[in-house]
PDB file of C-alpha atoms in Angstrom:
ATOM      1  CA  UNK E1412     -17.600 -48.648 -88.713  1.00  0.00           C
ATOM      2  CA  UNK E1413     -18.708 -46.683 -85.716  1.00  0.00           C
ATOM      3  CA  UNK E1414     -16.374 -43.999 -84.430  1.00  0.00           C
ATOM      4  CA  UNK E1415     -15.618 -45.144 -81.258  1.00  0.00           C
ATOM      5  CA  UNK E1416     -16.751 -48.965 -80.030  1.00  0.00           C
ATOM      6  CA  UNK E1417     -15.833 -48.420 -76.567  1.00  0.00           C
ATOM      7  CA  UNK E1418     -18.716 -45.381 -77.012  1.00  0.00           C
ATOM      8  CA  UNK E1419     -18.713 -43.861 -73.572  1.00  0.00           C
ATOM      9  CA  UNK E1420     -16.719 -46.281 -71.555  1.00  0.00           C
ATOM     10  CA  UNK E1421     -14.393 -44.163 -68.769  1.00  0.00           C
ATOM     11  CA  UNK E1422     -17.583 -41.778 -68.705  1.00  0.00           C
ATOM     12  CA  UNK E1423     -19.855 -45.237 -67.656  1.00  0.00           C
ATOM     13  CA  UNK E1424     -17.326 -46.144 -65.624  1.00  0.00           C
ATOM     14  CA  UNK E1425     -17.408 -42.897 -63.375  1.00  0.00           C
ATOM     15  CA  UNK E1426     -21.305 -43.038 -63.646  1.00  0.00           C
ATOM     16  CA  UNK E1427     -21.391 -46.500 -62.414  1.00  0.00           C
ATOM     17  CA  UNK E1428     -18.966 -45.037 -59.655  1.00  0.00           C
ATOM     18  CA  UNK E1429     -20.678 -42.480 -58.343  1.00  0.00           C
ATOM     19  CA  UNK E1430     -24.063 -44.046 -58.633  1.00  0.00           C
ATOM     20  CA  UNK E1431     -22.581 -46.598 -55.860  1.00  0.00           C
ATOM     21  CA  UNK E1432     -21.234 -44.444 -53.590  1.00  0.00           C
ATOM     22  CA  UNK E1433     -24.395 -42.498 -53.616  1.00  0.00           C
ATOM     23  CA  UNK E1434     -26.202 -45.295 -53.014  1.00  0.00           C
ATOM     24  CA  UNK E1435     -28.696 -45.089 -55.679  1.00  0.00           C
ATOM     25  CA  UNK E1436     -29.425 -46.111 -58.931  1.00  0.00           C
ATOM     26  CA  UNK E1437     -30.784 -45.172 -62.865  1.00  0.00           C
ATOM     27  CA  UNK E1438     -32.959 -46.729 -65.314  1.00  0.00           C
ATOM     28  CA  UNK E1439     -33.771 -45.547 -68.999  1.00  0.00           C
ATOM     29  CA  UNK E1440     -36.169 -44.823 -71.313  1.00  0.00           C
ATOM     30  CA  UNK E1441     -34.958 -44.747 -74.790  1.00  0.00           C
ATOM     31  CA  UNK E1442     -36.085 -43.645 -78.446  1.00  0.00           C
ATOM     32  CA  UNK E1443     -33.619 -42.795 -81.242  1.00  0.00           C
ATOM     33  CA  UNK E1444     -30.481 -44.706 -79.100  1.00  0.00           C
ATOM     34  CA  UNK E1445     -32.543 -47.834 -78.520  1.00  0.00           C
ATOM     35  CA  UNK E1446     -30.996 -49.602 -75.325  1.00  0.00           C
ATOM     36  CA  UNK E1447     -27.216 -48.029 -76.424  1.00  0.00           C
ATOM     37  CA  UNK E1448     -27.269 -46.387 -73.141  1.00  0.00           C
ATOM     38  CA  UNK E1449     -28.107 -49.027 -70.964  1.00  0.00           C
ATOM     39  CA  UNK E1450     -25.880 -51.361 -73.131  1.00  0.00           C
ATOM     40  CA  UNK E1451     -23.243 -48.463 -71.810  1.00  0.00           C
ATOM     41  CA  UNK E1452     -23.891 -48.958 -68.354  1.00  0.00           C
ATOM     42  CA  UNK E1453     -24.438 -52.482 -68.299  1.00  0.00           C
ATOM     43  CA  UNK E1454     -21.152 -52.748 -69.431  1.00  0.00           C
ATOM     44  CA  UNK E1455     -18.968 -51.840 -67.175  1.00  0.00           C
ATOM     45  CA  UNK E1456     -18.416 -54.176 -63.993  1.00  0.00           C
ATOM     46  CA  UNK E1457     -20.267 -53.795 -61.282  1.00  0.00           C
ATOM     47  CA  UNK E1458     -23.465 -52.472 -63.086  1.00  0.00           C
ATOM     48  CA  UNK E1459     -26.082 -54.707 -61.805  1.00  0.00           C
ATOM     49  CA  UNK E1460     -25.801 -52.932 -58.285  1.00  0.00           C
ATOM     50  CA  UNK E1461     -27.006 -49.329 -59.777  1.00  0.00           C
ATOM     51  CA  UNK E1462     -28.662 -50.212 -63.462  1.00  0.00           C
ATOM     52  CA  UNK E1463     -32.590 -51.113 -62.833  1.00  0.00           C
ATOM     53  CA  UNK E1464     -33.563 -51.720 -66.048  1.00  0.00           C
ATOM     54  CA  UNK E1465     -34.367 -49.955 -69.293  1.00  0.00           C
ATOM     55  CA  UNK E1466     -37.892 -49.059 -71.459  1.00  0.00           C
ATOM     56  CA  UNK E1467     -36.907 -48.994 -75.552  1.00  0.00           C
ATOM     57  CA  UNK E1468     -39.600 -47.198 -76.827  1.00  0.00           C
ATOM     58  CA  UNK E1469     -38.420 -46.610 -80.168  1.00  0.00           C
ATOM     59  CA  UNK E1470     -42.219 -46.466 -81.428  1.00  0.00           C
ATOM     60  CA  UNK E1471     -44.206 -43.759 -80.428  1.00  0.00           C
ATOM     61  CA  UNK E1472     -47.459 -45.562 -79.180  1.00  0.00           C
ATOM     62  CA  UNK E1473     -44.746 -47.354 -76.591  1.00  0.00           C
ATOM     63  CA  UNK E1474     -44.208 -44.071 -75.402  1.00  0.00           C
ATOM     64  CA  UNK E1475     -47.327 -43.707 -73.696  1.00  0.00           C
ATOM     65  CA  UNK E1476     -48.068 -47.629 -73.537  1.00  0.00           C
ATOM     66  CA  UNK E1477     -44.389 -48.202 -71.499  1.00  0.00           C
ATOM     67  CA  UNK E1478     -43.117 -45.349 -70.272  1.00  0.00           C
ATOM     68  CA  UNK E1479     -46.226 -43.281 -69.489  1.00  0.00           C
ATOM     69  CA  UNK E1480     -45.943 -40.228 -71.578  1.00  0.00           C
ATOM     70  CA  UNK E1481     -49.351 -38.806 -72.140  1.00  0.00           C
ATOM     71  CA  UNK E1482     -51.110 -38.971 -75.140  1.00  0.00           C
ATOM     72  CA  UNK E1483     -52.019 -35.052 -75.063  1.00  0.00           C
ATOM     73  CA  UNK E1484     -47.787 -34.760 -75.358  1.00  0.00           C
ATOM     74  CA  UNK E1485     -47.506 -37.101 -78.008  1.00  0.00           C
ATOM     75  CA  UNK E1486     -50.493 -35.480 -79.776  1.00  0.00           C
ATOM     76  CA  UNK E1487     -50.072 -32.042 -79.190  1.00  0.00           C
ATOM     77  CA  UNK E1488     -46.014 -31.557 -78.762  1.00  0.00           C
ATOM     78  CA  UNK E1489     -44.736 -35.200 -80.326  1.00  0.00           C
ATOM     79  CA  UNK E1490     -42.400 -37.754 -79.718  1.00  0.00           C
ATOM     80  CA  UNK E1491     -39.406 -35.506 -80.293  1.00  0.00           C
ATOM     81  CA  UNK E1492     -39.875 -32.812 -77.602  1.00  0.00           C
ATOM     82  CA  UNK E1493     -38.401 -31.280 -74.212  1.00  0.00           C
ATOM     83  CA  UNK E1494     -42.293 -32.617 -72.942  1.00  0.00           C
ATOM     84  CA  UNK E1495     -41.497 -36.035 -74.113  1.00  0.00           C
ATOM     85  CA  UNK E1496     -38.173 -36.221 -72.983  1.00  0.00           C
ATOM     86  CA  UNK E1497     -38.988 -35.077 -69.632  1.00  0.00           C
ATOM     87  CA  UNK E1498     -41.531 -37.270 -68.777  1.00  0.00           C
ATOM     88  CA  UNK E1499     -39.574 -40.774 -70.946  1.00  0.00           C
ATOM     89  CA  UNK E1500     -37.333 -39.871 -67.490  1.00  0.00           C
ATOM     90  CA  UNK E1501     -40.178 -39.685 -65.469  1.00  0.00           C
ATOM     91  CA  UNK E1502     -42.077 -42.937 -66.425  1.00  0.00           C
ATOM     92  CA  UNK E1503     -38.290 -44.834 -66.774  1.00  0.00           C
ATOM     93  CA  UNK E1504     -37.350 -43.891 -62.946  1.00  0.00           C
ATOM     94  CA  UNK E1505     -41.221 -44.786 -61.652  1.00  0.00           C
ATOM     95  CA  UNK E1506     -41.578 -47.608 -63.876  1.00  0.00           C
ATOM     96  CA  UNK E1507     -38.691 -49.375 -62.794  1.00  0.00           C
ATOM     97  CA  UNK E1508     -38.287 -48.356 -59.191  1.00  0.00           C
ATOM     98  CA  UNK E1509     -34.585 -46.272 -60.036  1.00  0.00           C
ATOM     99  CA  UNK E1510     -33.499 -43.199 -58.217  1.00  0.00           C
ATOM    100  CA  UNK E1511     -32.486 -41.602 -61.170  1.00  0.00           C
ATOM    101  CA  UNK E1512     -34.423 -42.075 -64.943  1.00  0.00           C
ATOM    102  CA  UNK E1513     -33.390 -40.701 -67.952  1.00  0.00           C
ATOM    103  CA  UNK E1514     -35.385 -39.892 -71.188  1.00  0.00           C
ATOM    104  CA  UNK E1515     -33.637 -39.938 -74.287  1.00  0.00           C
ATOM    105  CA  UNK E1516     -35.589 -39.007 -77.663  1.00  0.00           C
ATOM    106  CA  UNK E1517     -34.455 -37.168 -80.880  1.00  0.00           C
ATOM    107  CA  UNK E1518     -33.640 -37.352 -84.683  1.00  0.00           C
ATOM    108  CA  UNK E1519     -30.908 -39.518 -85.745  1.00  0.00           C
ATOM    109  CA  UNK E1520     -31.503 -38.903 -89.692  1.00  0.00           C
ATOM    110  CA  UNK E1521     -31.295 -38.936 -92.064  1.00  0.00           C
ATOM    111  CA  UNK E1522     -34.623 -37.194 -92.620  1.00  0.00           C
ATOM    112  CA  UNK E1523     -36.160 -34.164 -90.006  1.00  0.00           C
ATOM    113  CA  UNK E1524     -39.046 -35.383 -88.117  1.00  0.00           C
ATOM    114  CA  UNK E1525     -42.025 -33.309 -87.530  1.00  0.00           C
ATOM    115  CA  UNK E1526     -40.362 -30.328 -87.976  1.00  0.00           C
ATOM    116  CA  UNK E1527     -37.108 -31.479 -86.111  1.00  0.00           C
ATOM    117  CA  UNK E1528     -33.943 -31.389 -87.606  1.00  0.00           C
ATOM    118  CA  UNK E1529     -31.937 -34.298 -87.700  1.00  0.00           C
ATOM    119  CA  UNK E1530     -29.330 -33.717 -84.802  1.00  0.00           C
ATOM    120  CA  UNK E1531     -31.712 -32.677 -82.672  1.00  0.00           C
ATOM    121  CA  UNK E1532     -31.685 -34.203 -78.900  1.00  0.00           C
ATOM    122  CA  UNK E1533     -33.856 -33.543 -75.857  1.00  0.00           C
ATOM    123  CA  UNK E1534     -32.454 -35.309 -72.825  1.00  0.00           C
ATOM    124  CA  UNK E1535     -34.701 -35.858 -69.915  1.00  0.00           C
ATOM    125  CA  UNK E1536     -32.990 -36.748 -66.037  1.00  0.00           C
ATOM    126  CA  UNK E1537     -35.301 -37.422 -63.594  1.00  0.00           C
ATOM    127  CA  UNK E1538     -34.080 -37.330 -59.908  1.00  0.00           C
ATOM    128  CA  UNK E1539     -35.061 -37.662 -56.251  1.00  0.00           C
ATOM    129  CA  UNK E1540     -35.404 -33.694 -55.977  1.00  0.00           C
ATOM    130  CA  UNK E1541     -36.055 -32.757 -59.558  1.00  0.00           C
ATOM    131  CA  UNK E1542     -36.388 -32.992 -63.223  1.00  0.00           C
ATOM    132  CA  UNK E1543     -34.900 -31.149 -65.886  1.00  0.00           C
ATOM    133  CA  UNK E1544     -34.105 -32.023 -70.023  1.00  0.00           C
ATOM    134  CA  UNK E1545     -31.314 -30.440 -72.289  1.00  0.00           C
ATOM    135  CA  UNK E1546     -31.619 -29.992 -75.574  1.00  0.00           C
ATOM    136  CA  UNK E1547     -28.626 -30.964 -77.871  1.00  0.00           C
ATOM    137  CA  UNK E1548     -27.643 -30.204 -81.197  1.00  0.00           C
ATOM    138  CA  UNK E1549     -25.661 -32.531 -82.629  1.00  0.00           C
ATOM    139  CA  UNK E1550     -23.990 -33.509 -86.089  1.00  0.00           C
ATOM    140  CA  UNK E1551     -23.168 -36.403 -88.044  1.00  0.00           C
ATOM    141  CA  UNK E1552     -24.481 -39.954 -89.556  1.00  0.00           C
ATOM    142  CA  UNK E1553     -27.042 -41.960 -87.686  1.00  0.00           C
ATOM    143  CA  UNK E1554     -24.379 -44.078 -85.419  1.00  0.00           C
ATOM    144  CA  UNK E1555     -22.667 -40.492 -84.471  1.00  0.00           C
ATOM    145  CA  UNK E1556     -25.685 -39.001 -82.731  1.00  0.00           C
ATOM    146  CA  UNK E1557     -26.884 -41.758 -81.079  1.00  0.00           C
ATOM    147  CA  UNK E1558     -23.489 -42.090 -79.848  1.00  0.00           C
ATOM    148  CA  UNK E1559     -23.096 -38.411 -78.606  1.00  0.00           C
ATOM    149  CA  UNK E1560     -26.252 -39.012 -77.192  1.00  0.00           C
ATOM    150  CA  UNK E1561     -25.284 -41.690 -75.024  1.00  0.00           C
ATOM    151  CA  UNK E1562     -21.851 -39.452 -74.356  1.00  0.00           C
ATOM    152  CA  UNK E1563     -24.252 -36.645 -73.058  1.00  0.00           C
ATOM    153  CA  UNK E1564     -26.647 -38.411 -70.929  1.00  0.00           C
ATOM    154  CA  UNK E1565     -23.740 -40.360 -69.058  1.00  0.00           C
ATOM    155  CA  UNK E1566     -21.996 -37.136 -68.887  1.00  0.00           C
ATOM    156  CA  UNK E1567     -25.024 -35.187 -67.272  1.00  0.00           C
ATOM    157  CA  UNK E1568     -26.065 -37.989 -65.155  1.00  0.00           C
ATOM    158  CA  UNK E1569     -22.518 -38.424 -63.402  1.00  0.00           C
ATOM    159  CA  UNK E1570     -22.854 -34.404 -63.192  1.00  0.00           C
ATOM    160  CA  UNK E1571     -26.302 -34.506 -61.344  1.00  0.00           C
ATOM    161  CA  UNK E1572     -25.777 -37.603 -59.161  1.00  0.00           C
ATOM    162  CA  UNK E1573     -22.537 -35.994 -57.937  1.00  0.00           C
ATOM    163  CA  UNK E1574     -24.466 -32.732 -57.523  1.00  0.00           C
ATOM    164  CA  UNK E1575     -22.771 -30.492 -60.109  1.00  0.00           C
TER     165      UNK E1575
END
């Protein structure tokens, strides 16, 4: 049973919020949560005037095929990397016309990947000034770290848009 059904739902709420009064809007490119963010977002009422759309790119040949991450990142730094994540956010906000795109790509478990441990997140948000990607270390089964991934993107998005 997942931890918390409702995952991120006030958070959504106040990123839906302040993606309308800014006037702008996000769209996604997602690995290890596979469309659970913009499930999130779509959510809550009132999401179709700020949610674009959303890339799952769950397979790493999608990365570069959809969302436009290069194949020297994938080959050289991999599909779990700050590089990735950064430009997942990148090709989700060009791709889909969206002020805002964010790149979410880790290791949900239970096994590392390349190197990776599992709990290990790199967040990409791409804005209308700027780009930047978090890393996140987080702990627990599969559900829980896709989960706190969501949590953190939504988090840092409401942060940026609201110019934290």
């Amino acid at each position: 049973m997942p931890p918390d059904p409702l995952i991120a739902a006030a958070d959504a709420a106040d990123l839906v919020a302040a993606l309308v009064e800014a006037g702008q809007t996000v769209a996604t490119a997602e690995s290890l949560t596979a469309g659970l963010l913009s499930a999130t977002i779509a959510g809550i009422p009132g999401a179709s005037a700020v949610l674009r759309g959303g890339l799952i790119v769950y397979a790493t040949d999608l990365k570069n095929s959809l969302a436009g991450v290069s194949a020297d990142t994938l080959a050289t730094d991999g599909p779990v990397a700050a590089s990735t994540a950064e430009q997942l956010a990148v090709g989700a906000r060009r791709r889909c016309g969206a002020d805002w795109g964010i790149g979410l790509t880790g290791v949900a478990g239970p096994d590392p990947q390349d190197g990776k441990p599992v709990g290990t997140v790199f967040l990409g948000i791409a804005g209308p000034q700027s780009t930047e990607v978090l890393r996140l270390k987080l702990s627990g089964d599969r559900w829980t770290i896709r989960v706190g991934a969501v949590r953190a993107a939504v988090t840092e998005l409401v942060r940026s848009v609201r110019g934290e």
